[in-house]
Tab-separated table of C-alpha atoms and ligand atoms in Angstrom:
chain	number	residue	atom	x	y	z
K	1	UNK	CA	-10.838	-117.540	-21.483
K	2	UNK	CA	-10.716	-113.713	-21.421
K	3	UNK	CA	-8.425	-113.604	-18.268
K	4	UNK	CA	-6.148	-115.917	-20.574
K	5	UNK	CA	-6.677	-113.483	-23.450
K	6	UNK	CA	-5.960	-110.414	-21.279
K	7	UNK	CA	-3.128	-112.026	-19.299
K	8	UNK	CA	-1.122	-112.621	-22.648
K	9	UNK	CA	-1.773	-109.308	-24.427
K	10	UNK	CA	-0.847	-107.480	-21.011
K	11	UNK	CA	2.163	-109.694	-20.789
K	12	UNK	CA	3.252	-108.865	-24.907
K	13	UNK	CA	2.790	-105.152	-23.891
K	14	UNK	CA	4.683	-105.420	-20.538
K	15	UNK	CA	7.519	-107.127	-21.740
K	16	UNK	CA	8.027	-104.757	-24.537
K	17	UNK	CA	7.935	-101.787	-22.135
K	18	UNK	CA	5.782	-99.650	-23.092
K	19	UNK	CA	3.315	-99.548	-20.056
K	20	UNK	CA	3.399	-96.103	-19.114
K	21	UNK	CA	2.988	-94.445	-15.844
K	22	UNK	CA	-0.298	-92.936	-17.483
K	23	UNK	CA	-1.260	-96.508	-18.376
K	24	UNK	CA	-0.486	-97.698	-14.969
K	25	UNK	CA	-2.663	-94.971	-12.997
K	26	UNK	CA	-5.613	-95.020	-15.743
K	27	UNK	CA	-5.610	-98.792	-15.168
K	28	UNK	CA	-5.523	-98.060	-11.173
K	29	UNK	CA	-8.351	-95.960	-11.709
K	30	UNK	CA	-10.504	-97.676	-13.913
K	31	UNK	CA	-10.486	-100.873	-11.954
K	32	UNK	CA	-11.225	-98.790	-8.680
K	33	UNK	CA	-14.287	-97.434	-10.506
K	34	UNK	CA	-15.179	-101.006	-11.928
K	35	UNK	CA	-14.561	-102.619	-8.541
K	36	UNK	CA	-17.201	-100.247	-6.922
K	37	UNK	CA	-19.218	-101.052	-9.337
K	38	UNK	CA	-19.475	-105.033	-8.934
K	39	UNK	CA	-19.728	-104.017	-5.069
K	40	UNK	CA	-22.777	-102.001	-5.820
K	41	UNK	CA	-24.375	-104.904	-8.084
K	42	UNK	CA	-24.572	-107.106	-5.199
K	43	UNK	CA	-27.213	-104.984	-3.739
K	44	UNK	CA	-29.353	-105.568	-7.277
K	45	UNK	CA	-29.872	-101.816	-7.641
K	46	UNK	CA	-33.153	-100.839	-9.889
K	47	UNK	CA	-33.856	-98.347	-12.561
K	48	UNK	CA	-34.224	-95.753	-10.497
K	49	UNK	CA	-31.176	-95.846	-8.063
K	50	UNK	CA	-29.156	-93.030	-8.735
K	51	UNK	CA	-26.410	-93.930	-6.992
K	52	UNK	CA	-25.889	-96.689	-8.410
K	53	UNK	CA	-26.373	-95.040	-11.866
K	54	UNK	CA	-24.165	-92.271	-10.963
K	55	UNK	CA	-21.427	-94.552	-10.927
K	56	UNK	CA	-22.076	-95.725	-14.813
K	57	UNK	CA	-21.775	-92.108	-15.396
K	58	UNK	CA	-18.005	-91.689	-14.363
K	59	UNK	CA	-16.881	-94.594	-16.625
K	60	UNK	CA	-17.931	-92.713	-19.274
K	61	UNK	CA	-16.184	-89.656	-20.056
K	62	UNK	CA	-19.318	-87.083	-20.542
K	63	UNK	CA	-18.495	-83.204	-22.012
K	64	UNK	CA	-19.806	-81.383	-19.070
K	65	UNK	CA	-20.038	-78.292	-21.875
K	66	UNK	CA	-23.343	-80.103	-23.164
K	67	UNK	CA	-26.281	-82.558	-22.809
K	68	UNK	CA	-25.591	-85.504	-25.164
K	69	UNK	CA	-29.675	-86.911	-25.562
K	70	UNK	CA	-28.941	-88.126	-29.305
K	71	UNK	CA	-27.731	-91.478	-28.553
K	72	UNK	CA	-29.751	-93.084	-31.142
K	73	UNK	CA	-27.117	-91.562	-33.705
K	74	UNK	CA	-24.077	-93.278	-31.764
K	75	UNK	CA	-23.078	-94.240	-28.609
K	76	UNK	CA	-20.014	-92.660	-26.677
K	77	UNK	CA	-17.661	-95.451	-25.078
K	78	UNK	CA	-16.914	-95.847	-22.024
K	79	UNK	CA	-13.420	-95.106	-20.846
K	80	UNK	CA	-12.422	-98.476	-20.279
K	81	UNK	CA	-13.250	-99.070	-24.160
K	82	UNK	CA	-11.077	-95.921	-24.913
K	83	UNK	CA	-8.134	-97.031	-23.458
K	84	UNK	CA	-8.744	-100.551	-24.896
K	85	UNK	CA	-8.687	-99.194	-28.857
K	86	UNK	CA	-5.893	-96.669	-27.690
K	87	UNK	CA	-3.838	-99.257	-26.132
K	88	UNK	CA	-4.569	-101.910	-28.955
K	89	UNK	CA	-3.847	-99.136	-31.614
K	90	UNK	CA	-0.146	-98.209	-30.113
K	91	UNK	CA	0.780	-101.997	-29.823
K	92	UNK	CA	-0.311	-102.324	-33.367
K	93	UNK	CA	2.229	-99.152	-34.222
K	94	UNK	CA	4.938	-100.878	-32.761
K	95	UNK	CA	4.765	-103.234	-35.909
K	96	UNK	CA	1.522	-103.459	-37.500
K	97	UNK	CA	1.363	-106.842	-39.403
K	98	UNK	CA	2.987	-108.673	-36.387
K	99	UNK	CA	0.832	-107.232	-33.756
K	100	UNK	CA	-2.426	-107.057	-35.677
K	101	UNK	CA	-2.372	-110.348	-37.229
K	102	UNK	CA	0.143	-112.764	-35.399
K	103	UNK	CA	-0.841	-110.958	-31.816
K	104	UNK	CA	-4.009	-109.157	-31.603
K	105	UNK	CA	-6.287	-111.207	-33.805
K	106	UNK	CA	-5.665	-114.414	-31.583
K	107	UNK	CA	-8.557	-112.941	-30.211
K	108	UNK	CA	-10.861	-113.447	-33.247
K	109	UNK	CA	-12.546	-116.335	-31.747
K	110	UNK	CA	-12.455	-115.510	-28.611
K	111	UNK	CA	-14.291	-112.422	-29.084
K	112	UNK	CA	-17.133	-114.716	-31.895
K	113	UNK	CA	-17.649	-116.471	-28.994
K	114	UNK	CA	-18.075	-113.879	-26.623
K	115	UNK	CA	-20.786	-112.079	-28.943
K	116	UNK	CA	-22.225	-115.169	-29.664
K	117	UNK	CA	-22.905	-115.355	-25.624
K	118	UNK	CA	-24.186	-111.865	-25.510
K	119	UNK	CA	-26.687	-112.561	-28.853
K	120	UNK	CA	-27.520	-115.885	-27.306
K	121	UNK	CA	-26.602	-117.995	-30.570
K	122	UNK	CA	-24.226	-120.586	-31.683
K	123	UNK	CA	-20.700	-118.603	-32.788
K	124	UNK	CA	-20.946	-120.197	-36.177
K	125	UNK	CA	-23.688	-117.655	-36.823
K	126	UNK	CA	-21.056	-114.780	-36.175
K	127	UNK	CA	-19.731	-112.419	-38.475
K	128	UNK	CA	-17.953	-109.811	-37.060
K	129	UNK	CA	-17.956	-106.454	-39.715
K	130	UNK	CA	-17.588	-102.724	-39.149
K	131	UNK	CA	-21.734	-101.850	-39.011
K	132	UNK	CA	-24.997	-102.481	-39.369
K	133	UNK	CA	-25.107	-100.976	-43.223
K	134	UNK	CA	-22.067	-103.233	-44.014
K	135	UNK	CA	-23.624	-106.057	-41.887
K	136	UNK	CA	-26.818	-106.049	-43.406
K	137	UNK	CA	-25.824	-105.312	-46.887
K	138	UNK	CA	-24.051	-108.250	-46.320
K	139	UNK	CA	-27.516	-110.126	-46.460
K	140	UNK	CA	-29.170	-107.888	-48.952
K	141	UNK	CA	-26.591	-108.298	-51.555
K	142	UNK	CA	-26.150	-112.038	-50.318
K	143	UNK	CA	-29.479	-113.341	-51.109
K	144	UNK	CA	-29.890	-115.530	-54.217
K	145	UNK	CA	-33.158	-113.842	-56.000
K	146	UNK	CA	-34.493	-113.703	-59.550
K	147	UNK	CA	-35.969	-111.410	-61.672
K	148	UNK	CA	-39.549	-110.630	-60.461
K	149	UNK	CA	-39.384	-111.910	-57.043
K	150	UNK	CA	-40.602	-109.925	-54.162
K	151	UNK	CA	-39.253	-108.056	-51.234
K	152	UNK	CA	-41.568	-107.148	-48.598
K	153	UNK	CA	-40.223	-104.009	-47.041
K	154	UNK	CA	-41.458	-100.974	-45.169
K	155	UNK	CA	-41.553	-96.746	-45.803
K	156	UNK	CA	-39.985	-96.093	-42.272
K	157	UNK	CA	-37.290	-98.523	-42.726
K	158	UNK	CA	-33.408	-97.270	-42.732
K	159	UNK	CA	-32.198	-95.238	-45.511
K	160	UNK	CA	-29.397	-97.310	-46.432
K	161	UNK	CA	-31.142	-100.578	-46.094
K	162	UNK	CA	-33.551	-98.947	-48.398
K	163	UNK	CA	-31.505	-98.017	-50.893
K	164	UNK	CA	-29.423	-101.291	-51.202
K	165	UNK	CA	-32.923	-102.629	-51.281
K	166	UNK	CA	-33.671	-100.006	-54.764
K	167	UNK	CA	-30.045	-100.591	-56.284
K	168	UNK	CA	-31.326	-104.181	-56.689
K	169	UNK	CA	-34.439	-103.897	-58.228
K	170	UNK	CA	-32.706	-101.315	-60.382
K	171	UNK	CA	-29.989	-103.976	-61.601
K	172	UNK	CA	-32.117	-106.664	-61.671
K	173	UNK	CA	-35.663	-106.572	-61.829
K	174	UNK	CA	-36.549	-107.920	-58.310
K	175	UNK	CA	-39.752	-106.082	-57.418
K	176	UNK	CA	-40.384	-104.275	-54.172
K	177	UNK	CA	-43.472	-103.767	-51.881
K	178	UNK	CA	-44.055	-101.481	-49.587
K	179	UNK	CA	-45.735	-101.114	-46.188
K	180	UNK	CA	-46.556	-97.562	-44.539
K	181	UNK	CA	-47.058	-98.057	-40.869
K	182	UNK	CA	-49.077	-95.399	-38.717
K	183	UNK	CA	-46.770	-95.129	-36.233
K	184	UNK	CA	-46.933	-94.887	-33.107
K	185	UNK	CA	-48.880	-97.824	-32.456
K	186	UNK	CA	-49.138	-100.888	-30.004
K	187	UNK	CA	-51.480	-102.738	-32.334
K	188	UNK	CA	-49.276	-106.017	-33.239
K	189	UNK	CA	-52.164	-107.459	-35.266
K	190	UNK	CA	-52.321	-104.259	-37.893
K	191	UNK	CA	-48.344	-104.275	-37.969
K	192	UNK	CA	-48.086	-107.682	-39.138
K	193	UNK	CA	-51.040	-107.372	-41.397
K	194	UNK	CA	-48.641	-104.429	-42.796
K	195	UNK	CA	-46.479	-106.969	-44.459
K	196	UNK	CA	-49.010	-110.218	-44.933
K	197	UNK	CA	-51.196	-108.102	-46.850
K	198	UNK	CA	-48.404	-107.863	-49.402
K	199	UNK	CA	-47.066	-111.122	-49.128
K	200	UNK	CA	-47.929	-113.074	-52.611
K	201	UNK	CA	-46.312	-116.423	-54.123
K	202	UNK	CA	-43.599	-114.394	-55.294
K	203	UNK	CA	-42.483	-112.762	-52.048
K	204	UNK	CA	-38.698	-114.327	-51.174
K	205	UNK	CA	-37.806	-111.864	-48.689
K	206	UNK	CA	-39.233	-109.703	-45.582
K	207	UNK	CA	-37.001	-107.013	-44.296
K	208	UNK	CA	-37.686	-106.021	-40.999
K	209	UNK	CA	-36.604	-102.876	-39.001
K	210	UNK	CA	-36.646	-104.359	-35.444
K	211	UNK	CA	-36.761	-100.534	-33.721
K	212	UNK	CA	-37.340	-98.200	-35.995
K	213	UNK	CA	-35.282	-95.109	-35.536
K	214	UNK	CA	-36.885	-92.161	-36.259
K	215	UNK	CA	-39.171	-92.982	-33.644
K	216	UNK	CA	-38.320	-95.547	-31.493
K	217	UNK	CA	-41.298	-97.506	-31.944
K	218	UNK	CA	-40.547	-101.135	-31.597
K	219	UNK	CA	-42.016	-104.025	-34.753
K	220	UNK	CA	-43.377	-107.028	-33.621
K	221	UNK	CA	-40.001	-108.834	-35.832
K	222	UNK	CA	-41.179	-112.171	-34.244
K	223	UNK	CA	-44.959	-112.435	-34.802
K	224	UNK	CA	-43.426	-110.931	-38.915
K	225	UNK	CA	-41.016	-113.927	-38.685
K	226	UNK	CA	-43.395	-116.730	-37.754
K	227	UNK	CA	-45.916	-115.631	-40.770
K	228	UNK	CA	-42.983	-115.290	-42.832
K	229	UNK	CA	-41.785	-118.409	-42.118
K	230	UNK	CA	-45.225	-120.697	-42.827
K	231	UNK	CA	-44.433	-119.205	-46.369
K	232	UNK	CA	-41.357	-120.102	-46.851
K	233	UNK	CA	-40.269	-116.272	-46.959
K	234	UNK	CA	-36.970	-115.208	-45.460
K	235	UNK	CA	-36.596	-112.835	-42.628
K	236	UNK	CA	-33.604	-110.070	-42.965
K	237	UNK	CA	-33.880	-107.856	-39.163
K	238	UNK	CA	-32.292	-104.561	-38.887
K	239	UNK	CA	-31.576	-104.839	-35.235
K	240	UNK	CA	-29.218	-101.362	-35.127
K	241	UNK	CA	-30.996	-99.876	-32.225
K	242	UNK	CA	-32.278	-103.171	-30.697
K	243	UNK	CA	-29.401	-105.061	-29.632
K	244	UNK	CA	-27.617	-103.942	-26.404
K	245	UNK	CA	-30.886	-102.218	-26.102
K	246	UNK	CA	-33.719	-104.343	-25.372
K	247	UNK	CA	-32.909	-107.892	-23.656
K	248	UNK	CA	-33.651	-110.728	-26.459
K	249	UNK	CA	-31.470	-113.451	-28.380
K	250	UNK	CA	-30.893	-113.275	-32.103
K	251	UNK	CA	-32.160	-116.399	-32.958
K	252	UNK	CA	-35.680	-116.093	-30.743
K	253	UNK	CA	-36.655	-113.528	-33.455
K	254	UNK	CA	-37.267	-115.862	-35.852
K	255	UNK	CA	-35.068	-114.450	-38.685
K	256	UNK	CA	-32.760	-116.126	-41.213
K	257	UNK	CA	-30.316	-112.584	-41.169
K	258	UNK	CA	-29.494	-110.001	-38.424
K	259	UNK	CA	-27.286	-107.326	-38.551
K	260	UNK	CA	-26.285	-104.475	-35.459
K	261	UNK	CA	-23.780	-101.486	-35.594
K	262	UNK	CA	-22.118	-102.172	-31.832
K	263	UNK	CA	-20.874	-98.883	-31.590
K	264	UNK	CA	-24.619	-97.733	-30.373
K	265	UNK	CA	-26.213	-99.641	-27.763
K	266	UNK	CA	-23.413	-101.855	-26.715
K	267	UNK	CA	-20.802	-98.347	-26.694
K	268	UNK	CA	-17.935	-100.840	-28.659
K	269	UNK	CA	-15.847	-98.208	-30.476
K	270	UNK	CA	-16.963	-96.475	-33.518
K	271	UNK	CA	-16.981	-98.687	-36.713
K	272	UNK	CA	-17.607	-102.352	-34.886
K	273	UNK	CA	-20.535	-104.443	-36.093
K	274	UNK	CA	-21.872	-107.894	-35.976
K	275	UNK	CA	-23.772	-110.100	-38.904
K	276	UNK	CA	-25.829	-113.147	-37.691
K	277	UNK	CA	-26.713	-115.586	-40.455
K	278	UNK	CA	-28.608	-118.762	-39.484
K	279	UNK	CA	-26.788	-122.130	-40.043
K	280	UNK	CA	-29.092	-122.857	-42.780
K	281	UNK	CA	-28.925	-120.000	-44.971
K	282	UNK	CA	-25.125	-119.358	-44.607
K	283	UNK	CA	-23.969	-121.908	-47.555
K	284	UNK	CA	-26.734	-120.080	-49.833
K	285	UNK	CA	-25.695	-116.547	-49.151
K	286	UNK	CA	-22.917	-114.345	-51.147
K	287	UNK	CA	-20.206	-112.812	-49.303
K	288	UNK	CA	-20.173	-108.921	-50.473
K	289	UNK	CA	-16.342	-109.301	-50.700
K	290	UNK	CA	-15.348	-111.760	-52.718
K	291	UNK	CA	-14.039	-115.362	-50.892
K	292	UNK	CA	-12.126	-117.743	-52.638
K	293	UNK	CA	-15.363	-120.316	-51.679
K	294	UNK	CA	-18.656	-117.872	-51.745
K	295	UNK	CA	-20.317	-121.065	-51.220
K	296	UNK	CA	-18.740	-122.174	-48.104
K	297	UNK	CA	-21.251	-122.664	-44.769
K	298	UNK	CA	-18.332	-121.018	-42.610
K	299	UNK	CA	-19.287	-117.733	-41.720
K	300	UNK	CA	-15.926	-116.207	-41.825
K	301	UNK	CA	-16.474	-115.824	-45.190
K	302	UNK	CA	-18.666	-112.880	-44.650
K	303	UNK	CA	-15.263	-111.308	-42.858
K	304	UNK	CA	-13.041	-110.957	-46.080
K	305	UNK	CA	-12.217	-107.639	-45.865
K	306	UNK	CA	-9.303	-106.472	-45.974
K	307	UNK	CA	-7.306	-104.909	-43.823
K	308	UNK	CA	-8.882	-103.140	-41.354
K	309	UNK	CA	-8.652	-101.696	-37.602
K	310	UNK	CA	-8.238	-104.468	-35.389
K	311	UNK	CA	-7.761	-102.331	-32.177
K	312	UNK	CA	-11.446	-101.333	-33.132
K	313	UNK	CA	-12.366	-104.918	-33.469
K	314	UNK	CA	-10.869	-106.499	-30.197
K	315	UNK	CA	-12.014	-103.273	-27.618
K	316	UNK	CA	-15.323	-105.234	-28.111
K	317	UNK	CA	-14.373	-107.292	-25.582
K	318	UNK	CA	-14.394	-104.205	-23.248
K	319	UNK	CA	-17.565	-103.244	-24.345
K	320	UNK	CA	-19.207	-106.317	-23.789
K	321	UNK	CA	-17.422	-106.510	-19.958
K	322	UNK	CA	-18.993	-103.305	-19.625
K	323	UNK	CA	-22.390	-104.762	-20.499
K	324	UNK	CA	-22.106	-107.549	-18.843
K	325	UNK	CA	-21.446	-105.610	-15.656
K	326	UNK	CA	-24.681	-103.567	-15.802
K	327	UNK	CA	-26.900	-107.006	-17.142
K	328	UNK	CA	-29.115	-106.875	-20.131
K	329	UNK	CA	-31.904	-106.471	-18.005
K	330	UNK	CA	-30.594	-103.918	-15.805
K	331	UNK	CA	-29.825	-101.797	-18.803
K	332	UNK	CA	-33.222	-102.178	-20.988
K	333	UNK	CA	-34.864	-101.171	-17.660
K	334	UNK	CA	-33.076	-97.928	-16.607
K	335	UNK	CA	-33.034	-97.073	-20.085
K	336	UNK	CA	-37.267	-97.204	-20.190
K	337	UNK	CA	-37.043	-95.117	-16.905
K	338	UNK	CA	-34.977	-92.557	-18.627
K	339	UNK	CA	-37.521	-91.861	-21.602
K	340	UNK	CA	-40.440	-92.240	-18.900
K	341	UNK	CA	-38.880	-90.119	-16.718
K	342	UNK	CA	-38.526	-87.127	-19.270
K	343	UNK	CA	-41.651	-88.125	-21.314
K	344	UNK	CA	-44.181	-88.245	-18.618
K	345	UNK	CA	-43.372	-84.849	-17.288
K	346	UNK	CA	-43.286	-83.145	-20.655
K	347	UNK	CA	-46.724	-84.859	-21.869
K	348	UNK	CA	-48.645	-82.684	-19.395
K	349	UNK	CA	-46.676	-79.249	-20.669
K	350	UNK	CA	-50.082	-77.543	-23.389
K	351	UNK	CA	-48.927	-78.211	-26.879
K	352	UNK	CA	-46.414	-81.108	-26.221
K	353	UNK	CA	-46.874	-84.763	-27.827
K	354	UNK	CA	-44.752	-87.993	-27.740
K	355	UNK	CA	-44.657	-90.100	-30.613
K	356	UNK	CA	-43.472	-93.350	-29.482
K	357	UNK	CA	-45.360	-95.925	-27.926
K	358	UNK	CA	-45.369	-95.814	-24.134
K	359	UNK	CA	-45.410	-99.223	-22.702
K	360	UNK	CA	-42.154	-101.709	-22.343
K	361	UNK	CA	-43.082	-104.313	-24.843
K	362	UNK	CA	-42.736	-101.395	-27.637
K	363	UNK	CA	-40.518	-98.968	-27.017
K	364	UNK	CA	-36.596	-98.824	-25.409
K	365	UNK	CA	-34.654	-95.191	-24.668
K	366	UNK	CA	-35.973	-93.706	-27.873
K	367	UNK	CA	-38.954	-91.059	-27.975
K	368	UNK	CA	-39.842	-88.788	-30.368
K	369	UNK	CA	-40.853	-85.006	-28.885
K	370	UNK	CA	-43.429	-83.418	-30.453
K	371	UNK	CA	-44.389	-79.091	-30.248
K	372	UNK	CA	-47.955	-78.017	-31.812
K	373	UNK	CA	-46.936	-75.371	-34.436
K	374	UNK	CA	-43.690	-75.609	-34.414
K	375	UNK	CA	-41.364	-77.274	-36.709
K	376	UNK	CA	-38.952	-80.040	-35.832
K	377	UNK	CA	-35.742	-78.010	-36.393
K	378	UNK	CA	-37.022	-74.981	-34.782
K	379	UNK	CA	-37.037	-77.208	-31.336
K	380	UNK	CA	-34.013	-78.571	-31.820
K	381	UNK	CA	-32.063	-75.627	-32.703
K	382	UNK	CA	-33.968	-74.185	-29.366
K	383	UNK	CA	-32.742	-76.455	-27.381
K	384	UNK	CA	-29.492	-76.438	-28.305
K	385	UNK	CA	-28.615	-72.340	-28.422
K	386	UNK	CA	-30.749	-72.200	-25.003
K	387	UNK	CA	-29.403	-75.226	-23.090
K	388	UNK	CA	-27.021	-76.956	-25.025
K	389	UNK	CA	-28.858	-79.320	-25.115
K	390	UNK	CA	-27.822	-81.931	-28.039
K	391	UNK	CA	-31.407	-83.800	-30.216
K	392	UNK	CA	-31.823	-84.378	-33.705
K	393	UNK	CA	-35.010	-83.168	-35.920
K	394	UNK	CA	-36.409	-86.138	-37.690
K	395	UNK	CA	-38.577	-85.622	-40.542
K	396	UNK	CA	-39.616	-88.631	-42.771
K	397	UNK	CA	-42.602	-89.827	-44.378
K	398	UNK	CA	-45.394	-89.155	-41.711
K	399	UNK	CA	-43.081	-88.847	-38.401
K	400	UNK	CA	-42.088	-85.636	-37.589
K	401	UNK	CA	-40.486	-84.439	-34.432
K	402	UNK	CA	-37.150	-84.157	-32.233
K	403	UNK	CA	-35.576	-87.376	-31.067
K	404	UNK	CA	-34.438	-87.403	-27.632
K	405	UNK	CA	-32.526	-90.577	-26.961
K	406	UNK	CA	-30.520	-90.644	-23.253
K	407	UNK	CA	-28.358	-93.482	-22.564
K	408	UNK	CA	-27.521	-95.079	-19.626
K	409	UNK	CA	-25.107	-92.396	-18.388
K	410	UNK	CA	-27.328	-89.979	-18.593
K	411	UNK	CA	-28.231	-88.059	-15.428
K	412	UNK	CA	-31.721	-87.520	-13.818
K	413	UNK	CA	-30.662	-83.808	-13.850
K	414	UNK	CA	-30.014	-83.765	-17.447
K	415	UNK	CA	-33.423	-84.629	-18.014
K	416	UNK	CA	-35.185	-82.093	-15.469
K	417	UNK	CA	-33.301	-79.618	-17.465
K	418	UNK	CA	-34.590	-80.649	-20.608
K	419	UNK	CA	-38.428	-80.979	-19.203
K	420	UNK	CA	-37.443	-77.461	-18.011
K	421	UNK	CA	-36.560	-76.435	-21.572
K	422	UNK	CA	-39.682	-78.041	-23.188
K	423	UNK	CA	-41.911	-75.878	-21.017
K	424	UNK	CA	-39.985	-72.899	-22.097
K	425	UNK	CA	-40.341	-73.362	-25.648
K	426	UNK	CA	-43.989	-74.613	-25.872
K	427	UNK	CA	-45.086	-71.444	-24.229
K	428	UNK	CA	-42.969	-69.005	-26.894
O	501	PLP	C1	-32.400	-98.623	-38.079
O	501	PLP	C2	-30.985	-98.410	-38.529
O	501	PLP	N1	-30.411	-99.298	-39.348
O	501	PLP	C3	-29.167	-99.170	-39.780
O	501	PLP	C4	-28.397	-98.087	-39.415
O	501	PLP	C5	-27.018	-97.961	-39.951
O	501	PLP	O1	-26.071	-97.945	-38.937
O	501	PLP	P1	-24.538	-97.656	-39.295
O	501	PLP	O2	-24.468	-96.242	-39.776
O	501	PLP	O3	-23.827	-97.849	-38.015
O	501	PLP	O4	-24.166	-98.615	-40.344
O	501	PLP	C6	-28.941	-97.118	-38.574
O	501	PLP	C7	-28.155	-95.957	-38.155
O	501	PLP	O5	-28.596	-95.068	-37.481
O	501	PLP	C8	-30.271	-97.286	-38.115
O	501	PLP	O6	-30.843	-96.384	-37.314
């Protein structure tokens, strides 16, 4: 099916000419670097086979000028992705509203179904949107509620969710309760207790952030769902820095609504996201943009909107070839390594602190570096006038530190020079 799909948009570019010799070598390249890559696959290389991993680093197209370790924030692509969107994006010049809508978005369902086999669910529960705010204010918006019925919610959950969350109570009267997690914990029992302590008759709807990202720490979302579900409650994940991340299917988490940015974990080009609504709820939900049939159960109505970049939309396909190349598995692994790898050596530097859980089961690339006496900012603008060296400072509610969040072309040496840097500013 994608060979098909390839074949013919390679064959509408080549017969219009416009195949450079740039094209032509970049294309040479790429599948050089790719074919090495499937040869090196065969020998099932681990986390911790730099070789291997070195190779994922040149089809990405790193700054060598500075140490990219916020990933959390967004993903880079890799080059194959960028020459996807650029190539898409000059066939769509050559006459938009042929190419985008008679040529490129033939690919539509190819591509649903082709998510749907990375998410592990039926493509009828694809939407295919721009990100994870639009996806899952898609569902917020979407759900039928009354005044006075309750939304289960947490303190640590995303700003925008949370304010889409607020602009509804504000307009009409829904009523919100809040959990306040001590994070970092590994303690599923107290987690879900978070949210069934608050649960009443009333409760309609449990939003759930599946990795939370100011910390990394990973929420139980399918122990939430199954008590949600005994009470008839629906389940709303934020799964932003969870899918393409951590190896799962949608529908295992026991939600009703799931919504991803792809442009971080699965490196799809900037402004590509995915909403999942199960079968059941789909006819029940309102599309944010209006559809001549809100009411249909075809999920394509959640993807009225307007025009939009469809060179963004189909270089998903490259990104999920990429992904596919490395393996789910393969990825959530070396990604662990990497925040073990830096976190365990900086955890025995005096004064230092991680707060993110350690072990596999709750935590993915994302920790959360901690300094005694020193504020968040102050390390992060350290690291980044002494080593270039490029974090965010998180500060919210009780969490405080710098995020460090490698990705999976991130170099071994990278992080010795950050461990390096750590030690430097502890001790000043
Ligand atoms: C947990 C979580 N949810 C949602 C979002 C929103 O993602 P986007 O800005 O791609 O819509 C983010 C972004 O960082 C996030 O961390």
């Amino acid at each position: 099916m994608e060979n098909a799909r390839r074949q013919f948009l390679q064959q509408s570019i080549g017969s219009l000419g416009v195949l450079s010799t740039s094209t032509l070598f970049d294309s040479a390249r790429k599948e050089s670097l790719i074919a090495e890559i499937h040869q090196a696959i065969r020998s099932n290389p681990g986390p911790n086979d730099e070789e291997f991993w070195g190779l994922i680093r040149q089809a990405y197209t790193v700054s060598p000028q500075l140490i990219n370790l916020n990933n959390g924030g967004v993903s880079p692509q890799p080059e194959s992705v960028q020459n996807a969107m650029i190539r898409f994006y000059q066939m769509a010049n050559e006459g938009p509203s042929y190419y985008m809508w008679q040529v490129l978005d033939q690919g539509r369902e190819p591509l649903r179904r082709r998510l749907a086999n990375l998410a592990g669910c039926d493509p009828e529960e694809i939407a295919i949107n721009r990100n994870a705010s639009e996806a899952l204010e898609t569902a917020i918006y979407g759900i039928p509620l009354e005044k006075g019925d309750e939304v289960v919610l947490c303190k640590q959950d995303y700003p925008n969710m949370i304010n889409a969350w607020k602009q509804r109570e504000k307009r009409e009267g829904i009523v919100l309760k809040w959990a306040d997690h001590q994070l970092p914990t590994e303690d599923t029992a107290r987690l879900v207790k978070g949210y069934t302590d608050l649960f009443t008759r009333k409760t309609k709807v449990v939003h759930i952030t599946h990795v939370i990202n100011w910390n990394g720490q990973v929420l139980p979302a399918k122990a939430i769902s199954i008590e949600a579900a005994k009470r008839d409650i629906r389940v709303v994940i934020d799964g932003a820095h969870s899918f393409a991340h951590l190896e799962y299917n949608i529908p295992d988490l026991g939600g009703d609504y799931f919504g991803t940015s792809l442009h971080k974990w699965l490196s799809a080009p900037f402004g590509s996201g995915l909403l999942w609504v199960k079968k059941s709820r789909i006819e029940e939900t309102w599309p944010l943009f209006a559809n001549p049939d809100p009411a249909t159960p075809d999920i394509r109505k959640f993807e009225a909107l307007g025009t939009r970049s469809f060179p963004i939309e189909h270089a998903i396909g490259e990104a999920i070839d990429f992904q596919e190349l490395i393996g789910n598995k393969r990825k959530q692994e070396r990604l662990w390594y990497l925040k073990n790898y830096w976190s365990t050596r900086a955890i025995d530097i005096p004064g230092v602190s991680i707060g993110t859980p350690v072990s596999p089961d709750w935590s993915g690339a994302i920790a959360l570096l901690q300094v005694d006496g020193k504020e968040p900012s102050e390390v992060s603008q350290a690291l980044w006038r002494d080593y270039k060296i490029h974090t965010v400072a998180i500060v919210w509610e009780e969490i405080k530190g710098v995020r460090i969040t490698p990705h999976v072309y991130t170099s071994l040496r990278d992080l010795d020079l950050l461990v390096k840097a750590i030690r430097q500013i502890a001790s000043a």
